[in-house]
Amino acid sequence: MIIHVKFLKMVKTVYIYTFGCQMNVHDSEKMLGVLQKEGYSQANDPLMADLIIFNTCSIRQKAEQKFYSELGRIKPYKKKKPDIKIAVAGCIAQHEGENIFKKAPYVDFIFGPQNIHILEGLTSGRTAPVAIKDNPEITIRDLPAKRSDGIKAWVTIMYGCNNFCSYCIVPFTRGRERSRPSENIYSEVKELAGKGYREITLLGQNVNSYSSDIDFPGLLKKLNGVGGIERIRFITSHPRDLSEELIDAVSGLSKVCEHIHLPMQSGSSNILRVMNRGYTYDDYIRKISSLRKKVPGISITSDIISGFPGETENDHLFTIKALKEIEFDGIFAFKFSPRPGTKAAEMQDHLKDEIKSERLSEILKVQDEITTRKNRLLEGTKQEILLEGYSKTDKEKLTGRTRTNKIVTIPKIDIEKGTLINVLITKGRQHSLEGRPVEK
Ligand code: SAH
Ligand code: SF4
Ligand code: F3S
């Protein structure tokens, strides 16, 4: 009995709050991977954990507020149980550094996205209170990831961003662009295939500018040859760097899925210029036409920002016109949020929140109608889906995604997750499709 108690005391637990993008979600998997080696297991409840990590996002003010309110909720527990260690990681940690201690003195240590490896020193007490160093000369080390899903995996192919879009904080939080050697990526994907993973999503802020021993289309070609992997996806593509070679690779490689997330941001070339995006609306449209010509049936999704400083009613109408002209399969749309340190935050003519909100609602309304209409058009078609497991809202149903990244729910059947099956689409809704299994 005594031995049992001692053993329990040795196993430390960690709880990670994750905010932000897929890159952060995958970084949390890496934190878990490193901590597992350090003897930590995952806690289901933050209040039972020895270590709580907040993996934060600073893309918009709202994301920051969400973090600070969660952090505040932990404060009383730290008082009751001072042994709990609290760490702040991710993009806010990188940008704010020591300032976080001023706002929340109960935080124990801070580390940025380029310093996840510092968790290796945790059990020996070697962890510095602030680790936000970014050394652009050094390629970020590969770290083991503990993934929660057994079918789909994220794989980092590059770190950082050099684009400095005038509104965006990412280049300040993730540092300069660095590409992982293709051999490392290839080995990781092979290992994943060996463990039964069927789908990989290659991650980078701007995957099109991947540049190592080979370029991005070359990397796709290399990974297309890994047996066991059935589907390859990638995010995010920058319209300026989307080359014909890449479009040809999406078209010609059997495992690369017919979906691209290609953030447009605005339909007004004037706004695109002040955003420092490096393309005009006409350039963007040309890329869309080429994608649709060379990859029939490709789904295209996008990001839009409403109410950028100086955006006139006319600029906004260009965005609305663009949405109607292009007919994206789906979009993420956001109100412009000024981020400290970025050029756009310093610009003059900021718009009132009311106007940003009005324009955002209009954008969403126009797009919702398009998304629903496009999904309805799929009724009666046959699609291949990769079964992912039970539906989150209905345990009598299973879900999977089409190659075009649309969610399909089907009645429960006796087939293992991770299997590719064919379904007939019976209903198209705004956010998902319904279907039933059919023969090939
Ligand atoms: N690297 C990707 C996405 C980065 S962030 C790309 O270049 O597309 C995801 C999205 O957040 C962006 O596409 C943009 O639409 C939005 N975003 C970034 N900064 C923002 C800000 N300050 N205010 C509002 N939306 C922002
Ligand atoms: Fe931000 Fe632009 Fe880089 Fe995307 S490409 S992360 S929007 S700076
Ligand atoms: Fe947020 Fe950082 Fe991702 S700011 S969107 S977590 S790169």
Coordinates of C-alpha atoms and ligand atoms in Angstrom, one line a residue:
M1 CA 0.0 0.0 0.0
I2 CA 2.7 2.4 0.9
I3 CA 4.6 1.6 -2.3
H4 CA 1.4 2.3 -4.2
V5 CA 1.1 5.8 -2.7
K6 CA 4.7 6.5 -3.4
F7 CA 4.2 5.5 -7.0
L8 CA 1.2 7.7 -7.4
K9 CA 3.2 10.6 -6.1
M10 CA 5.8 10.1 -8.8
V11 CA 3.5 10.3 -11.7
K12 CA 3.0 14.0 -12.5
T13 CA 0.2 15.2 -14.6
V14 CA -0.3 18.1 -17.0
Y15 CA -3.3 19.9 -18.4
I16 CA -3.0 22.0 -21.5
Y17 CA -5.4 24.7 -22.6
T18 CA -5.0 25.3 -26.3
F19 CA -6.1 28.4 -28.1
G20 CA -5.6 29.4 -31.7
C21 CA -4.8 27.7 -35.0
Q22 CA -3.9 24.1 -36.0
M23 CA -0.3 25.0 -35.5
N24 CA -0.9 25.6 -31.9
V25 CA -3.0 22.5 -31.5
H26 CA 0.0 20.6 -33.0
D27 CA 2.4 22.4 -30.7
S28 CA 0.3 21.2 -27.7
E29 CA 0.8 17.7 -29.1
K30 CA 4.5 18.3 -29.1
M31 CA 4.4 19.6 -25.5
L32 CA 2.6 16.4 -24.5
G33 CA 5.2 14.4 -26.4
V34 CA 8.1 16.0 -24.6
L35 CA 6.4 15.9 -21.2
Q36 CA 5.5 12.2 -21.6
K37 CA 9.2 11.5 -21.9
E38 CA 9.7 13.6 -18.7
G39 CA 7.3 11.2 -16.9
Y40 CA 4.1 13.3 -17.1
S41 CA 0.7 11.9 -18.0
Q42 CA -2.3 13.9 -19.2
A43 CA -4.8 15.1 -16.6
N44 CA -8.5 15.3 -17.6
D45 CA -9.2 18.1 -15.2
P46 CA -6.9 21.2 -14.8
L47 CA -7.6 21.2 -11.1
M48 CA -6.0 17.8 -10.7
A49 CA -2.9 18.6 -12.6
D50 CA 0.6 19.4 -11.3
L51 CA 1.3 21.5 -14.3
I52 CA -1.1 23.7 -16.3
I53 CA 0.1 25.1 -19.6
F54 CA -1.8 27.8 -21.5
N55 CA -0.9 27.5 -25.2
T56 CA -2.0 31.0 -26.3
C57 CA -3.0 32.8 -29.5
S58 CA -2.7 36.5 -30.1
I59 CA -4.1 36.7 -33.6
R60 CA -7.1 38.9 -32.5
Q61 CA -7.9 40.8 -29.3
K62 CA -10.7 38.4 -28.6
A63 CA -8.3 35.4 -28.5
E64 CA -6.1 37.2 -26.0
Q65 CA -9.1 38.1 -23.8
K66 CA -10.2 34.4 -23.8
F67 CA -6.8 33.4 -22.5
Y68 CA -6.6 36.1 -19.8
S69 CA -10.1 35.2 -18.5
E70 CA -9.1 31.5 -18.3
L71 CA -5.9 32.4 -16.6
G72 CA -7.8 34.5 -14.0
R73 CA -10.0 31.5 -13.2
I74 CA -6.9 29.5 -12.2
K75 CA -5.6 32.1 -9.8
P76 CA -7.6 31.0 -6.7
Y77 CA -6.5 27.4 -7.2
K78 CA -2.9 28.4 -7.3
K79 CA -3.5 30.1 -3.9
K80 CA -5.0 26.9 -2.5
K81 CA -2.5 24.6 -4.0
P82 CA 0.8 26.6 -4.5
D83 CA 2.6 23.5 -5.8
I84 CA 0.8 23.7 -9.1
K85 CA 3.0 25.0 -11.8
I86 CA 1.5 27.4 -14.3
A87 CA 3.1 28.1 -17.6
V88 CA 2.2 30.4 -20.4
A89 CA 3.2 29.3 -23.9
G90 CA 2.4 30.1 -27.5
C91 CA 2.1 33.4 -29.3
I92 CA 1.1 35.7 -26.4
A93 CA 4.0 34.3 -24.4
Q94 CA 6.4 35.2 -27.3
H95 CA 5.0 38.7 -27.8
E96 CA 4.4 39.7 -24.2
G97 CA 7.4 37.9 -22.5
E98 CA 7.9 39.1 -18.9
N99 CA 5.0 41.4 -19.0
I100 CA 2.8 38.4 -18.3
F101 CA 4.4 38.2 -14.8
K102 CA 3.2 41.8 -14.2
K103 CA -0.3 40.9 -15.2
A104 CA -0.3 37.5 -13.4
P105 CA 2.5 37.1 -10.9
Y106 CA 1.2 33.6 -10.1
V107 CA 2.5 32.4 -13.5
D108 CA 5.7 30.3 -13.0
F109 CA 7.3 30.2 -16.4
I110 CA 6.8 31.5 -20.0
F111 CA 8.0 30.0 -23.2
G112 CA 7.4 30.8 -26.9
P113 CA 6.6 28.5 -29.9
Q114 CA 10.3 28.3 -30.8
N115 CA 11.2 27.1 -27.3
I116 CA 9.0 24.1 -26.6
H117 CA 12.1 22.0 -26.0
I118 CA 12.7 23.8 -22.7
L119 CA 10.1 21.4 -21.2
E120 CA 12.8 18.8 -21.4
G121 CA 14.5 20.4 -18.4
L122 CA 11.4 20.4 -16.3
T123 CA 11.9 17.4 -14.0
S124 CA 15.5 18.4 -13.3
G125 CA 14.5 22.0 -12.5
R126 CA 16.6 23.5 -15.3
T127 CA 13.7 25.5 -16.9
A128 CA 14.3 29.2 -17.1
P129 CA 11.4 31.5 -16.1
V130 CA 11.3 33.1 -19.6
A131 CA 12.3 31.3 -22.8
I132 CA 11.4 33.4 -25.8
K133 CA 14.7 33.4 -27.7
D134 CA 14.4 33.1 -31.5
N135 CA 17.5 32.3 -33.3
P136 CA 16.8 32.4 -37.0
E137 CA 20.0 30.6 -37.8
I138 CA 18.9 27.5 -36.0
T139 CA 16.3 25.2 -37.5
I140 CA 13.8 24.4 -34.8
R141 CA 14.5 20.9 -33.5
D142 CA 12.1 18.0 -34.2
L143 CA 10.2 17.1 -31.1
P144 CA 8.1 14.0 -30.5
A145 CA 4.4 14.6 -30.7
K146 CA 1.7 12.8 -28.7
R147 CA -1.3 12.8 -31.0
S148 CA -4.8 12.2 -29.8
D149 CA -6.3 11.1 -33.1
G150 CA -5.1 7.8 -34.6
I151 CA -6.2 8.4 -38.2
K152 CA -5.3 12.0 -39.1
A153 CA -2.1 13.7 -38.2
W154 CA -0.7 17.2 -38.5
V155 CA 2.9 17.4 -39.7
T156 CA 4.9 20.6 -39.5
I157 CA 6.9 21.4 -42.6
M158 CA 7.9 24.9 -41.9
Y159 CA 8.0 27.4 -39.0
G160 CA 7.5 31.2 -38.9
C161 CA 6.5 33.7 -41.6
N162 CA 8.3 36.4 -43.5
N163 CA 5.3 38.1 -45.1
F164 CA 4.5 40.8 -42.6
C165 CA 0.9 41.4 -43.8
S166 CA 0.3 44.7 -42.2
Y167 CA -2.5 43.5 -39.9
C168 CA -0.8 40.3 -38.7
I169 CA 1.1 39.5 -35.5
V170 CA 2.3 36.0 -36.6
P171 CA 5.7 37.1 -38.0
F172 CA 6.4 38.7 -34.6
T173 CA 5.4 35.6 -32.6
R174 CA 6.6 32.8 -34.8
G175 CA 9.8 34.3 -36.1
R176 CA 11.4 34.0 -39.6
E177 CA 10.5 31.3 -42.0
R178 CA 12.4 28.0 -41.7
S179 CA 11.7 24.8 -43.6
R180 CA 12.2 21.4 -42.2
P181 CA 14.5 19.1 -44.2
S182 CA 12.4 17.0 -46.5
E183 CA 14.0 13.8 -45.2
N184 CA 12.8 14.5 -41.6
I185 CA 9.3 15.1 -42.9
Y186 CA 9.4 12.0 -45.0
S187 CA 10.5 9.8 -42.0
E188 CA 7.8 11.3 -39.8
V189 CA 5.1 10.5 -42.4
K190 CA 6.4 7.0 -42.9
E191 CA 6.4 6.4 -39.2
L192 CA 2.8 7.7 -39.0
A193 CA 1.8 5.4 -41.8
G194 CA 3.3 2.5 -39.9
K195 CA 1.2 3.4 -36.9
G196 CA -2.0 3.3 -38.9
Y197 CA -2.5 7.0 -39.8
R198 CA -4.3 7.4 -43.1
E199 CA -4.3 11.2 -43.6
I200 CA -1.7 13.9 -43.0
T201 CA -2.1 17.7 -43.1
L202 CA 1.1 19.6 -43.8
L203 CA 1.4 22.7 -41.7
G204 CA 3.0 26.0 -42.3
Q205 CA 1.9 29.7 -42.3
N206 CA 2.7 29.8 -46.0
V207 CA 3.4 26.3 -47.3
N208 CA 3.9 27.5 -50.8
S209 CA 7.2 29.0 -49.9
Y210 CA 8.5 25.8 -48.4
S211 CA 12.1 25.7 -49.5
S212 CA 14.5 23.1 -48.3
D213 CA 16.5 20.6 -50.4
I214 CA 13.3 20.4 -52.5
D215 CA 10.3 22.8 -53.1
F216 CA 6.7 22.3 -52.0
P217 CA 5.5 20.5 -55.2
G218 CA 8.6 18.3 -54.8
L219 CA 7.7 17.6 -51.2
L220 CA 4.2 16.6 -52.2
K221 CA 5.5 14.3 -54.8
K222 CA 7.9 12.7 -52.3
L223 CA 5.1 12.2 -49.7
N224 CA 2.6 10.9 -52.3
G225 CA 4.8 7.8 -52.4
V226 CA 4.4 6.8 -48.7
G227 CA 2.4 3.6 -48.6
G228 CA -0.5 3.5 -46.1
I229 CA -1.2 7.2 -46.3
E230 CA -4.3 7.7 -48.3
R231 CA -4.8 11.5 -48.2
I232 CA -2.5 14.5 -48.1
R233 CA -3.7 18.0 -47.2
F234 CA -1.9 21.2 -46.5
I235 CA -2.5 24.6 -44.9
T236 CA -2.1 27.5 -45.4
S237 CA -1.4 28.6 -49.0
H238 CA -0.5 32.2 -49.8
P239 CA -2.2 33.3 -53.1
R240 CA 1.0 35.2 -54.2
D241 CA 3.1 32.1 -54.0
L242 CA 0.6 29.6 -55.4
S243 CA 2.5 28.4 -58.5
E244 CA 1.3 26.5 -61.6
E245 CA 3.7 23.7 -60.5
L246 CA 1.8 23.4 -57.2
I247 CA -1.6 23.4 -59.0
D248 CA -0.2 20.7 -61.3
A249 CA 0.9 18.7 -58.3
V250 CA -2.6 18.9 -56.7
S251 CA -4.0 17.9 -60.0
G252 CA -1.6 15.0 -60.8
L253 CA -0.9 13.4 -57.4
S254 CA -3.4 10.8 -56.4
K255 CA -3.3 11.3 -52.7
V256 CA -3.3 15.1 -52.6
C257 CA -6.9 16.1 -51.9
E258 CA -8.9 18.5 -54.0
H259 CA -9.2 21.2 -51.4
I260 CA -7.3 24.4 -51.0
H261 CA -7.5 27.1 -48.3
L262 CA -6.5 30.3 -50.0
P263 CA -7.1 33.3 -47.9
M264 CA -8.2 36.3 -50.0
Q265 CA -8.6 38.8 -47.1
S266 CA -10.4 41.4 -49.3
G267 CA -11.9 41.7 -52.7
S268 CA -10.5 45.3 -53.1
S269 CA -7.1 45.6 -54.7
N270 CA -6.6 48.9 -52.9
I271 CA -7.1 47.2 -49.5
L272 CA -4.9 44.2 -50.6
R273 CA -2.1 46.7 -51.3
V274 CA -2.3 48.3 -47.9
M275 CA -2.5 44.9 -46.3
N276 CA 0.8 44.1 -48.0
R277 CA -0.5 40.9 -49.5
G278 CA 1.4 41.1 -52.8
Y279 CA -1.4 40.4 -55.2
T280 CA -4.4 42.2 -56.7
Y281 CA -7.9 40.9 -57.0
D282 CA -7.3 40.1 -60.7
D283 CA -4.2 38.0 -59.8
Y284 CA -6.3 36.2 -57.2
I285 CA -9.1 35.4 -59.7
R286 CA -6.5 34.1 -62.2
K287 CA -5.3 31.6 -59.7
I288 CA -8.8 30.5 -58.9
S289 CA -9.5 30.0 -62.6
S290 CA -6.4 27.9 -63.0
L291 CA -7.2 25.8 -59.9
R292 CA -10.7 25.1 -61.2
K293 CA -9.6 24.3 -64.7
K294 CA -6.8 21.9 -63.7
V295 CA -8.4 20.4 -60.6
P296 CA -12.1 19.8 -61.5
G297 CA -14.4 19.7 -58.4
I298 CA -11.7 21.4 -56.2
S299 CA -13.2 23.0 -53.1
I300 CA -11.8 26.4 -52.3
T301 CA -12.1 28.1 -48.8
S302 CA -10.9 31.4 -47.7
D303 CA -10.4 34.0 -45.0
I304 CA -11.8 37.5 -45.1
I305 CA -11.2 40.5 -42.8
S306 CA -13.9 43.1 -42.5
G307 CA -13.3 46.7 -41.7
F308 CA -9.6 47.1 -42.3
P309 CA -8.4 50.7 -41.6
G310 CA -9.5 53.0 -44.5
E311 CA -11.9 50.4 -46.0
T312 CA -14.6 52.4 -47.8
E313 CA -18.1 51.2 -48.5
N314 CA -16.9 50.7 -52.1
D315 CA -14.0 48.4 -51.0
H316 CA -16.5 46.4 -48.9
L317 CA -18.8 46.1 -51.9
F318 CA -15.8 44.7 -53.9
T319 CA -15.5 42.0 -51.3
I320 CA -19.2 41.2 -51.5
K321 CA -18.9 41.1 -55.3
A322 CA -15.9 38.8 -55.1
L323 CA -17.7 36.4 -52.8
K324 CA -20.6 36.2 -55.3
E325 CA -18.2 35.9 -58.3
I326 CA -15.9 33.2 -56.8
E327 CA -18.4 31.2 -54.8
F328 CA -16.1 29.8 -52.1
D329 CA -17.1 26.5 -50.5
G330 CA -16.7 28.2 -47.1
I331 CA -15.0 31.1 -45.5
F332 CA -13.7 32.2 -42.1
A333 CA -14.4 35.9 -41.7
F334 CA -13.2 38.2 -38.9
K335 CA -13.5 41.8 -37.9
F336 CA -10.2 43.6 -38.2
S337 CA -8.5 43.7 -34.8
P338 CA -5.6 46.1 -34.3
R339 CA -2.5 44.1 -33.0
P340 CA 0.2 46.1 -31.1
G341 CA 3.4 46.4 -33.1
T342 CA 1.8 45.8 -36.5
K343 CA 1.7 48.5 -39.2
A344 CA -2.1 48.4 -39.5
A345 CA -2.5 49.2 -35.8
E346 CA -0.6 52.5 -36.5
M347 CA -2.7 53.4 -39.5
Q348 CA -5.0 56.4 -39.3
D349 CA -8.6 55.9 -40.4
H350 CA -9.7 53.0 -38.1
L351 CA -13.4 52.1 -38.5
K352 CA -16.0 52.1 -35.8
D353 CA -16.7 48.7 -34.4
E354 CA -20.4 49.0 -35.5
I355 CA -19.3 49.3 -39.2
K356 CA -16.9 46.4 -38.9
S357 CA -19.7 44.3 -37.4
E358 CA -22.3 45.4 -40.0
R359 CA -19.9 44.5 -42.8
L360 CA -19.0 41.2 -41.2
S361 CA -22.7 40.2 -40.9
E362 CA -23.2 41.1 -44.5
I363 CA -20.2 39.0 -45.6
L364 CA -21.4 36.0 -43.6
K365 CA -24.9 36.3 -44.9
V366 CA -23.9 36.3 -48.5
Q367 CA -21.4 33.4 -47.9
D368 CA -23.9 31.3 -45.9
E369 CA -26.3 31.3 -48.8
I370 CA -23.5 30.3 -51.2
T371 CA -22.2 27.5 -48.9
T372 CA -25.7 26.0 -48.5
R373 CA -26.4 26.2 -52.2
K374 CA -23.1 24.5 -53.1
N375 CA -23.7 21.8 -50.5
R376 CA -27.2 21.2 -51.9
L377 CA -25.7 20.7 -55.3
L378 CA -23.8 17.7 -54.0
E379 CA -27.1 15.9 -53.2
G380 CA -27.3 12.7 -55.3
T381 CA -23.5 12.6 -55.9
K382 CA -21.2 9.8 -54.8
Q383 CA -18.3 10.8 -52.5
E384 CA -15.4 9.0 -50.9
I385 CA -15.1 9.7 -47.1
L386 CA -12.6 8.7 -44.6
L387 CA -14.5 7.5 -41.5
E388 CA -13.4 9.5 -38.4
G389 CA -15.7 8.1 -35.7
Y390 CA -18.9 9.0 -34.0
S391 CA -20.7 12.2 -34.7
K392 CA -20.1 14.7 -31.8
T393 CA -23.8 15.5 -31.6
D394 CA -25.4 12.1 -32.3
K395 CA -23.8 8.8 -31.1
E396 CA -26.1 6.9 -33.5
K397 CA -24.2 8.5 -36.4
L398 CA -20.7 8.4 -37.8
T399 CA -18.8 11.2 -39.6
G400 CA -16.1 11.4 -42.1
R401 CA -14.8 14.0 -44.6
T402 CA -14.9 14.0 -48.4
R403 CA -11.6 14.6 -50.2
T404 CA -12.9 18.2 -50.6
N405 CA -12.9 18.5 -46.8
K406 CA -16.7 18.5 -46.3
I407 CA -18.1 16.8 -43.2
V408 CA -20.6 14.0 -44.0
T409 CA -22.7 12.2 -41.3
I410 CA -24.0 8.7 -42.1
P411 CA -26.1 6.2 -40.1
K412 CA -24.0 4.0 -37.7
I413 CA -22.5 1.0 -39.5
D414 CA -20.2 -1.7 -38.5
I415 CA -17.0 -0.4 -40.1
E416 CA -13.9 0.7 -38.4
K417 CA -12.8 4.3 -38.3
G418 CA -9.9 5.0 -40.7
T419 CA -11.7 3.2 -43.5
L420 CA -12.4 4.9 -46.8
I421 CA -16.0 4.3 -47.9
N422 CA -18.2 5.5 -50.6
V423 CA -21.4 7.4 -49.7
L424 CA -24.3 8.8 -51.6
I425 CA -25.0 12.4 -50.5
T426 CA -28.7 12.6 -49.5
K427 CA -28.8 16.1 -48.0
G428 CA -26.7 19.2 -48.2
R429 CA -26.8 21.6 -45.3
Q430 CA -24.9 24.7 -44.4
H431 CA -22.3 23.1 -42.3
S432 CA -22.4 19.5 -43.3
L433 CA -23.7 16.9 -45.6
E434 CA -25.8 13.7 -44.9
G435 CA -25.2 10.5 -46.7
R436 CA -25.5 6.7 -46.8
P437 CA -22.9 4.1 -47.7
V438 CA -23.0 2.7 -51.2
E439 CA -21.0 0.3 -53.3
K440 CA -18.0 1.6 -55.2
Ligands
SAH1 N1 -0.9 32.2 -42.5 C1 -2.2 32.2 -42.8 C2 -3.2 32.5 -41.7 C3 -2.8 33.3 -40.6 S1 -3.9 33.8 -39.4 C4 -2.4 33.1 -44.0 O1 -1.5 33.8 -44.4 O2 -3.4 33.1 -44.6 C5 -5.5 33.3 -40.0 C6 -6.4 34.4 -40.4 O3 -6.6 35.4 -39.4 C7 -5.8 35.3 -41.5 O4 -5.9 34.7 -42.8 C8 -6.6 36.6 -41.4 O5 -7.8 36.5 -42.2 C9 -7.0 36.6 -39.9 N2 -6.3 37.7 -39.2 C10 -5.0 37.8 -39.0 N3 -4.7 38.9 -38.3 C11 -5.9 39.5 -38.1 C12 -6.2 40.8 -37.4 N4 -5.3 41.6 -36.9 N5 -7.6 41.0 -37.4 C13 -8.5 40.2 -37.9 N6 -8.2 39.1 -38.6 C14 -6.9 38.7 -38.6
SF4_2 FE1 0.1 36.5 -41.1 FE2 0.3 37.1 -43.6 FE3 2.1 35.5 -42.5 FE4 -0.4 34.7 -42.9 S1 1.1 35.2 -44.5 S2 0.8 34.4 -41.1 S3 -1.6 36.5 -42.6 S4 1.8 37.7 -42.0
F3S3 FE1 -2.8 32.4 -33.1 FE2 -0.2 32.2 -33.1 FE3 -1.7 30.6 -34.6 S1 -1.3 34.0 -33.1 S2 -3.4 31.9 -35.1 S3 -1.6 30.7 -32.4 S4 0.3 31.3 -35.1

